[in-house]
């Protein structure tokens, strides 16, 4: 898809084809510069909000219809998750310009920072800073120990920008297999959250310590991974353990500490809560047996997002009764929806695979997404 191809090489791992686009790293800075140039080529007024987010405005008025997404990726992520929404917004503006459209409301394109949370751990960091959902002084560090405030000095909540946004619409590749037509409209985002699990044991010699004398946190950790899988399956929920670090991670030493993140999601909030409590309970029981300890820390929790029904139905109607469906994936649209009427458009993902180098959408479906976004922007601003 045009423009996606232009940025395809940026932050791409040549061995796997996956993307390593982490916020404020060279790849991300290159993508931001590319976006700024694209926006300026279109005569859009570009501003940065001090939280890492970029806004490109067509028109200076308030009550703007804003669309956009994120550039950053999960480690070894795909080419579409995020960038498709930004590229489609640029191409939709081109489409409206080619129709000689003069919008009566401003149109904005937004690029949100650190949506995946791959660098600092907190998802939707940029949109959460913009809306005041997190404090600009928040204490976050990346895996190299670099603090957020060493990278940017977050401006925090920007009421002036929020006041300009009349509604927000995020176009995104669908991250499941539910969408069987080229374009769909989102109804909701499942409740989801991230919890950190820290397992502590006793470092010791791999060769001389009897098995019965060990206090190995890896054992409690391994048991917890299996428990999370079992508890999730029993509840029809989704649980994933990732971002694992083992200290000191020797080949011939028993670990002192294992840290991991639990990503838990389900169609209902209390299912997520029960899932996390059940996993932690099982981990604590096992830790008693292993002579280790386990701590649970809540990193971020997002309740169910129900998108604005009027906007949702209006988009579905404009798009000839496009299918309406929920998603288990989090988005900046979920954060914005607490502040402005918000909707999402999904572009079909034939395999449903995402957060993987093989993530893919066909060119014709991506073009259908651009056409749909243009139709929606026209409907809302003319
Ligand atoms: O993790 C998510 O659901 C999203 O892709 N950030
Ligand atoms: Mn993602
Ligand atoms: Mn995304
Ligand atoms: Mn998103």
Coordinates of C-alpha atoms and ligand atoms in Angstrom, one line a residue:
X1 CA 0.0 0.0 0.0
X2 CA 1.4 3.4 -1.1
X3 CA 3.1 5.3 1.8
X4 CA 3.3 2.1 3.9
X5 CA 5.9 0.9 1.4
X6 CA 7.7 4.2 1.8
X7 CA 8.3 3.6 5.5
X8 CA 8.5 -0.3 5.4
X9 CA 12.3 -0.2 5.9
X10 CA 12.3 1.9 9.0
X11 CA 12.9 0.0 12.2
X12 CA 12.6 -3.4 10.4
X13 CA 14.6 -6.4 11.5
X14 CA 16.2 -7.6 8.3
X15 CA 16.5 -11.2 9.6
X16 CA 12.8 -11.6 10.6
X17 CA 10.9 -8.9 8.8
X18 CA 9.5 -7.8 12.2
X19 CA 9.5 -4.3 13.5
X20 CA 11.5 -2.8 16.4
X21 CA 9.9 0.7 16.5
X22 CA 10.2 1.8 20.1
X23 CA 9.2 5.3 21.2
X24 CA 11.8 8.0 20.8
X25 CA 14.4 5.6 19.4
X26 CA 16.0 6.4 16.0
X27 CA 13.4 4.4 14.1
X28 CA 10.5 6.3 15.8
X29 CA 12.2 9.7 15.3
X30 CA 12.7 8.9 11.6
X31 CA 9.0 8.0 11.3
X32 CA 8.0 11.2 13.0
X33 CA 10.1 13.2 10.7
X34 CA 8.6 11.4 7.7
X35 CA 5.1 12.1 9.0
X36 CA 5.9 15.8 9.6
X37 CA 7.2 16.1 6.0
X38 CA 4.1 14.3 4.6
X39 CA 1.8 16.6 6.6
X40 CA 3.7 19.8 5.5
X41 CA 3.6 18.7 1.9
X42 CA -0.2 18.7 2.3
X43 CA -0.2 22.1 3.9
X44 CA -1.3 20.8 7.3
X45 CA -0.3 22.8 10.4
X46 CA 1.8 20.5 12.5
X47 CA 2.1 20.8 16.3
X48 CA 3.6 18.6 19.0
X49 CA 1.8 18.4 22.3
X50 CA 4.8 18.0 24.6
X51 CA 3.9 14.4 25.4
X52 CA 5.3 12.9 22.3
X53 CA 2.0 13.2 20.3
X54 CA 1.9 15.0 17.0
X55 CA -1.2 16.7 15.5
X56 CA -1.5 17.9 11.9
X57 CA -4.4 20.2 11.3
X58 CA -6.4 21.0 8.2
X59 CA -8.2 24.1 9.3
X60 CA -7.9 26.1 12.5
X61 CA -11.3 25.8 14.1
X62 CA -12.5 23.8 17.0
X63 CA -14.8 20.8 17.0
X64 CA -12.3 19.1 14.7
X65 CA -12.7 15.5 13.4
X66 CA -9.4 13.9 14.3
X67 CA -8.2 10.6 13.0
X68 CA -4.9 8.8 13.4
X69 CA -3.1 6.1 15.3
X70 CA 0.5 5.2 16.4
X71 CA 3.9 4.3 14.8
X72 CA 5.4 2.3 17.6
X73 CA 5.4 -1.5 17.5
X74 CA 5.6 -4.4 19.8
X75 CA 9.0 -6.2 19.6
X76 CA 9.0 -8.0 16.2
X77 CA 5.6 -6.5 15.4
X78 CA 3.9 -6.2 12.0
X79 CA 3.8 -3.4 9.5
X80 CA 0.1 -2.5 9.8
X81 CA -0.7 -2.2 13.5
X82 CA -0.6 1.5 14.0
X83 CA 1.0 2.9 10.8
X84 CA -2.0 1.8 8.7
X85 CA -4.2 4.3 10.6
X86 CA -1.7 7.2 10.0
X87 CA -1.1 6.4 6.4
X88 CA -4.8 6.0 5.7
X89 CA -5.5 9.4 7.3
X90 CA -2.9 11.1 5.0
X91 CA -4.4 9.3 1.9
X92 CA -8.0 10.1 3.0
X93 CA -7.0 13.8 3.1
X94 CA -5.6 13.4 -0.4
X95 CA -8.9 11.8 -1.5
X96 CA -11.0 14.7 -0.1
X97 CA -8.7 17.2 -1.7
X98 CA -9.0 15.4 -5.1
X99 CA -12.8 15.8 -4.7
X100 CA -12.2 19.6 -4.1
X101 CA -13.8 19.2 -0.8
X102 CA -13.8 22.3 1.5
X103 CA -14.5 20.9 5.0
X104 CA -16.7 23.1 7.2
X105 CA -15.0 21.5 10.3
X106 CA -11.3 21.2 10.8
X107 CA -9.8 17.8 10.3
X108 CA -6.8 16.6 12.3
X109 CA -4.4 13.7 12.0
X110 CA -2.9 12.5 15.2
X111 CA 0.2 10.4 15.8
X112 CA 0.2 9.0 19.4
X113 CA 3.4 8.0 21.2
X114 CA 4.2 4.7 22.9
X115 CA 0.8 3.2 22.3
X116 CA 2.2 -0.4 22.7
X117 CA 4.2 0.5 25.8
X118 CA 7.1 -1.5 24.4
X119 CA 9.7 0.8 25.7
X120 CA 8.4 2.1 29.0
X121 CA 5.9 -0.6 29.8
X122 CA 2.7 1.5 30.0
X123 CA 0.4 1.2 27.0
X124 CA -1.1 4.3 25.4
X125 CA 1.4 6.5 27.3
X126 CA 1.1 9.4 24.9
X127 CA -2.7 9.6 24.8
X128 CA -2.8 9.0 28.6
X129 CA -0.5 11.9 29.2
X130 CA -2.5 14.1 26.8
X131 CA -5.7 13.4 28.6
X132 CA -4.2 13.5 32.1
X133 CA -4.9 9.8 32.7
X134 CA -1.2 9.6 33.9
X135 CA 0.8 12.2 35.7
X136 CA 3.7 13.8 33.7
X137 CA 6.0 13.0 36.6
X138 CA 5.1 9.2 36.3
X139 CA 8.1 7.1 37.3
X140 CA 8.8 4.8 34.2
X141 CA 12.1 3.4 33.0
X142 CA 13.0 1.4 30.0
X143 CA 15.0 -1.8 30.1
X144 CA 18.2 0.1 30.0
X145 CA 17.1 2.1 33.1
X146 CA 16.5 5.3 31.1
X147 CA 13.7 7.3 32.8
X148 CA 10.9 8.8 30.7
X149 CA 11.8 12.2 31.9
X150 CA 15.4 11.8 30.5
X151 CA 13.8 11.3 27.1
X152 CA 11.0 14.0 27.2
X153 CA 9.7 16.4 29.7
X154 CA 6.0 15.4 29.5
X155 CA 3.7 18.4 29.3
X156 CA 0.8 16.4 30.8
X157 CA -2.9 17.1 30.2
X158 CA -3.5 19.5 27.3
X159 CA -6.9 20.9 27.6
X160 CA -6.3 23.3 24.7
X161 CA -5.8 20.4 22.4
X162 CA -8.6 18.3 23.8
X163 CA -10.9 21.3 23.4
X164 CA -10.2 21.4 19.7
X165 CA -11.2 17.7 19.2
X166 CA -14.9 17.3 18.3
X167 CA -14.5 13.6 17.8
X168 CA -11.8 11.0 17.2
X169 CA -11.8 8.1 14.8
X170 CA -9.0 5.6 14.7
X171 CA -8.6 3.3 11.7
X172 CA -6.7 0.1 12.6
X173 CA -6.0 -3.3 11.1
X174 CA -8.3 -5.8 12.8
X175 CA -6.4 -8.1 15.2
X176 CA -8.6 -11.1 15.0
X177 CA -10.5 -13.0 12.3
X178 CA -14.0 -11.8 13.1
X179 CA -14.2 -9.3 10.2
X180 CA -15.1 -11.0 7.0
X181 CA -15.7 -7.8 5.0
X182 CA -13.1 -5.2 4.0
X183 CA -14.1 -2.6 6.6
X184 CA -15.9 -2.8 9.9
X185 CA -16.9 -0.5 12.8
X186 CA -15.8 -1.1 16.4
X187 CA -18.4 -1.5 19.1
X188 CA -16.2 -1.9 22.1
X189 CA -12.7 -2.7 23.5
X190 CA -12.6 -5.6 26.0
X191 CA -11.5 -4.8 29.6
X192 CA -7.8 -5.5 29.9
X193 CA -4.8 -4.8 32.0
X194 CA -1.1 -5.4 32.8
X195 CA 0.2 -6.7 36.1
X196 CA 3.8 -7.3 37.1
X197 CA 4.7 -10.5 38.9
X198 CA 8.0 -10.6 40.8
X199 CA 9.3 -14.0 42.0
X200 CA 12.1 -14.0 44.6
X201 CA 14.2 -17.0 45.6
X202 CA 17.7 -17.8 46.8
X203 CA 20.6 -17.7 44.4
X204 CA 22.8 -20.7 44.7
X205 CA 25.2 -23.1 42.9
X206 CA 23.7 -25.2 40.1
X207 CA 26.1 -28.0 40.8
X208 CA 26.2 -28.4 44.5
X209 CA 22.8 -27.4 45.8
X210 CA 20.6 -30.4 46.4
X211 CA 17.2 -30.2 44.6
X212 CA 15.4 -30.5 48.0
X213 CA 17.4 -27.5 49.3
X214 CA 16.6 -25.1 46.5
X215 CA 14.4 -22.0 46.6
X216 CA 14.3 -21.5 42.9
X217 CA 11.9 -18.7 41.7
X218 CA 12.0 -20.2 38.2
X219 CA 9.9 -23.1 39.4
X220 CA 7.3 -20.8 40.9
X221 CA 7.4 -18.7 37.7
X222 CA 7.0 -21.8 35.5
X223 CA 4.1 -23.0 37.5
X224 CA 2.4 -19.6 37.3
X225 CA 2.7 -19.5 33.5
X226 CA 0.8 -22.8 33.3
X227 CA -1.7 -21.6 36.0
X228 CA -2.4 -18.4 34.0
X229 CA -3.0 -20.5 30.8
X230 CA -5.4 -22.9 32.6
X231 CA -7.3 -20.2 34.5
X232 CA -7.8 -18.2 31.3
X233 CA -9.0 -21.2 29.3
X234 CA -11.5 -22.0 32.1
X235 CA -12.9 -18.5 31.9
X236 CA -12.9 -17.9 28.1
X237 CA -10.5 -15.1 28.9
X238 CA -7.0 -14.3 27.4
X239 CA -3.9 -14.4 29.6
X240 CA -0.3 -13.9 28.3
X241 CA 2.9 -13.8 30.2
X242 CA 5.7 -11.7 28.6
X243 CA 8.5 -9.3 29.1
X244 CA 10.3 -11.9 31.3
X245 CA 13.6 -11.1 33.0
X246 CA 15.7 -13.5 35.1
X247 CA 18.3 -12.3 37.5
X248 CA 21.3 -13.1 37.4
X249 CA 20.4 -15.3 34.4
X250 CA 23.5 -17.5 34.7
X251 CA 23.8 -21.0 33.2
X252 CA 25.2 -22.5 36.4
X253 CA 23.5 -20.5 39.1
X254 CA 20.0 -20.7 40.5
X255 CA 18.1 -17.5 39.9
X256 CA 17.5 -14.9 42.6
X257 CA 14.6 -13.2 40.9
X258 CA 12.2 -13.6 38.0
X259 CA 10.1 -10.7 36.8
X260 CA 7.3 -11.1 34.3
X261 CA 4.2 -9.2 33.1
X262 CA 0.7 -10.7 33.0
X263 CA -1.5 -9.3 30.2
X264 CA -5.1 -10.3 31.1
X265 CA -8.2 -9.6 29.0
X266 CA -11.8 -10.7 28.9
X267 CA -15.2 -9.7 27.6
X268 CA -16.3 -8.7 31.2
X269 CA -14.4 -6.7 33.8
X270 CA -15.1 -9.1 36.7
X271 CA -13.8 -12.0 34.6
X272 CA -10.4 -10.1 34.3
X273 CA -10.4 -9.4 38.1
X274 CA -11.2 -13.0 39.0
X275 CA -8.6 -14.3 36.5
X276 CA -5.8 -12.2 38.0
X277 CA -6.8 -13.0 41.6
X278 CA -6.9 -16.7 40.7
X279 CA -3.5 -16.6 39.0
X280 CA -1.9 -14.7 42.0
X281 CA -3.5 -17.1 44.5
X282 CA -2.1 -20.1 42.7
X283 CA 1.3 -18.4 42.5
X284 CA 1.3 -17.7 46.2
X285 CA 0.3 -21.3 47.1
X286 CA 3.1 -22.6 44.9
X287 CA 5.6 -20.1 46.3
X288 CA 5.0 -21.5 49.8
X289 CA 5.9 -24.9 48.5
X290 CA 9.0 -23.6 46.8
X291 CA 10.2 -21.5 49.7
X292 CA 10.1 -18.5 47.4
X293 CA 8.0 -15.3 47.4
X294 CA 5.8 -13.6 44.8
X295 CA 4.5 -10.1 44.5
X296 CA 1.8 -8.7 42.2
X297 CA 1.8 -5.0 41.1
X298 CA -0.9 -3.5 39.0
X299 CA 0.7 -1.6 36.0
X300 CA -2.4 -0.4 34.1
X301 CA -6.0 -1.4 34.0
X302 CA -8.5 -0.4 31.3
X303 CA -12.2 -1.1 31.9
X304 CA -14.5 -1.9 29.0
X305 CA -14.6 0.9 26.3
X306 CA -18.0 1.2 24.8
X307 CA -17.6 3.5 21.8
X308 CA -20.0 6.4 21.2
X309 CA -23.1 4.6 19.9
X310 CA -24.4 7.6 17.8
X311 CA -21.0 7.9 16.1
X312 CA -20.7 4.2 15.7
X313 CA -24.1 3.8 14.1
X314 CA -23.5 6.9 11.9
X315 CA -20.2 5.4 10.6
X316 CA -21.9 2.0 10.0
X317 CA -24.7 3.7 8.0
X318 CA -22.3 5.9 5.9
X319 CA -20.5 2.7 5.1
X320 CA -23.6 0.8 3.9
X321 CA -24.2 -1.1 7.1
X322 CA -20.6 -2.1 7.7
X323 CA -20.4 -4.9 10.3
X324 CA -20.0 -3.8 14.0
X325 CA -17.7 -5.8 16.2
X326 CA -15.7 -5.6 19.5
X327 CA -12.0 -6.1 19.9
X328 CA -9.7 -7.5 22.5
X329 CA -7.0 -5.1 21.5
X330 CA -6.3 -1.9 23.3
X331 CA -6.1 1.4 21.4
X332 CA -5.5 5.1 21.9
X333 CA -9.2 5.4 20.8
X334 CA -10.0 3.6 24.1
X335 CA -8.2 6.4 26.1
X336 CA -9.7 9.3 24.0
X337 CA -13.2 7.8 24.3
X338 CA -13.3 9.0 28.0
X339 CA -13.0 12.6 26.7
X340 CA -14.5 12.9 23.2
X341 CA -17.0 10.9 21.1
X342 CA -14.8 8.2 19.6
X343 CA -15.1 5.4 17.1
X344 CA -12.9 3.0 15.3
X345 CA -12.8 1.6 11.8
X346 CA -11.3 -1.9 11.3
X347 CA -9.6 -3.1 8.1
X348 CA -9.9 -6.9 7.5
X349 CA -7.0 -9.0 8.6
X350 CA -7.3 -12.3 6.5
X351 CA -5.3 -14.4 9.0
X352 CA -6.2 -12.5 12.1
X353 CA -2.5 -12.6 13.1
X354 CA -1.1 -9.4 14.6
X355 CA 1.9 -8.5 16.8
X356 CA 3.9 -10.6 14.5
X357 CA 6.0 -10.1 11.3
X358 CA 3.4 -12.0 9.3
X359 CA 0.6 -9.5 10.1
X360 CA -1.0 -8.5 6.8
X361 CA -3.9 -6.8 5.1
X362 CA -4.5 -6.9 1.3
X363 CA -3.9 -3.7 -0.7
X364 CA -7.5 -3.8 -1.9
X365 CA -8.8 -3.9 1.7
X366 CA -6.4 -1.2 2.8
X367 CA -7.7 0.9 -0.1
X368 CA -11.2 0.2 1.0
X369 CA -10.2 1.4 4.4
X370 CA -8.9 4.7 3.0
X371 CA -12.1 5.2 0.9
X372 CA -14.2 4.4 4.0
X373 CA -12.3 6.9 6.1
X374 CA -12.6 9.6 3.4
X375 CA -16.4 8.9 3.2
X376 CA -16.7 9.2 7.0
X377 CA -14.6 12.4 7.2
X378 CA -16.7 13.9 4.4
X379 CA -19.9 12.9 6.1
X380 CA -18.8 14.5 9.4
X381 CA -17.3 17.7 8.0
X382 CA -19.4 18.7 5.0
Ligands
LIG1 O1 -1.9 -4.5 23.3 C1 -2.8 -4.1 22.6 O2 -3.9 -4.6 22.7 C2 -2.6 -3.0 21.6 O3 -2.1 -3.6 20.4 N1 -1.7 -2.0 22.1
LIG2 MN1 -0.7 -3.4 18.9
LIG3 MN1 -2.3 -0.7 17.5
LIG4 MN1 -4.2 1.7 18.9

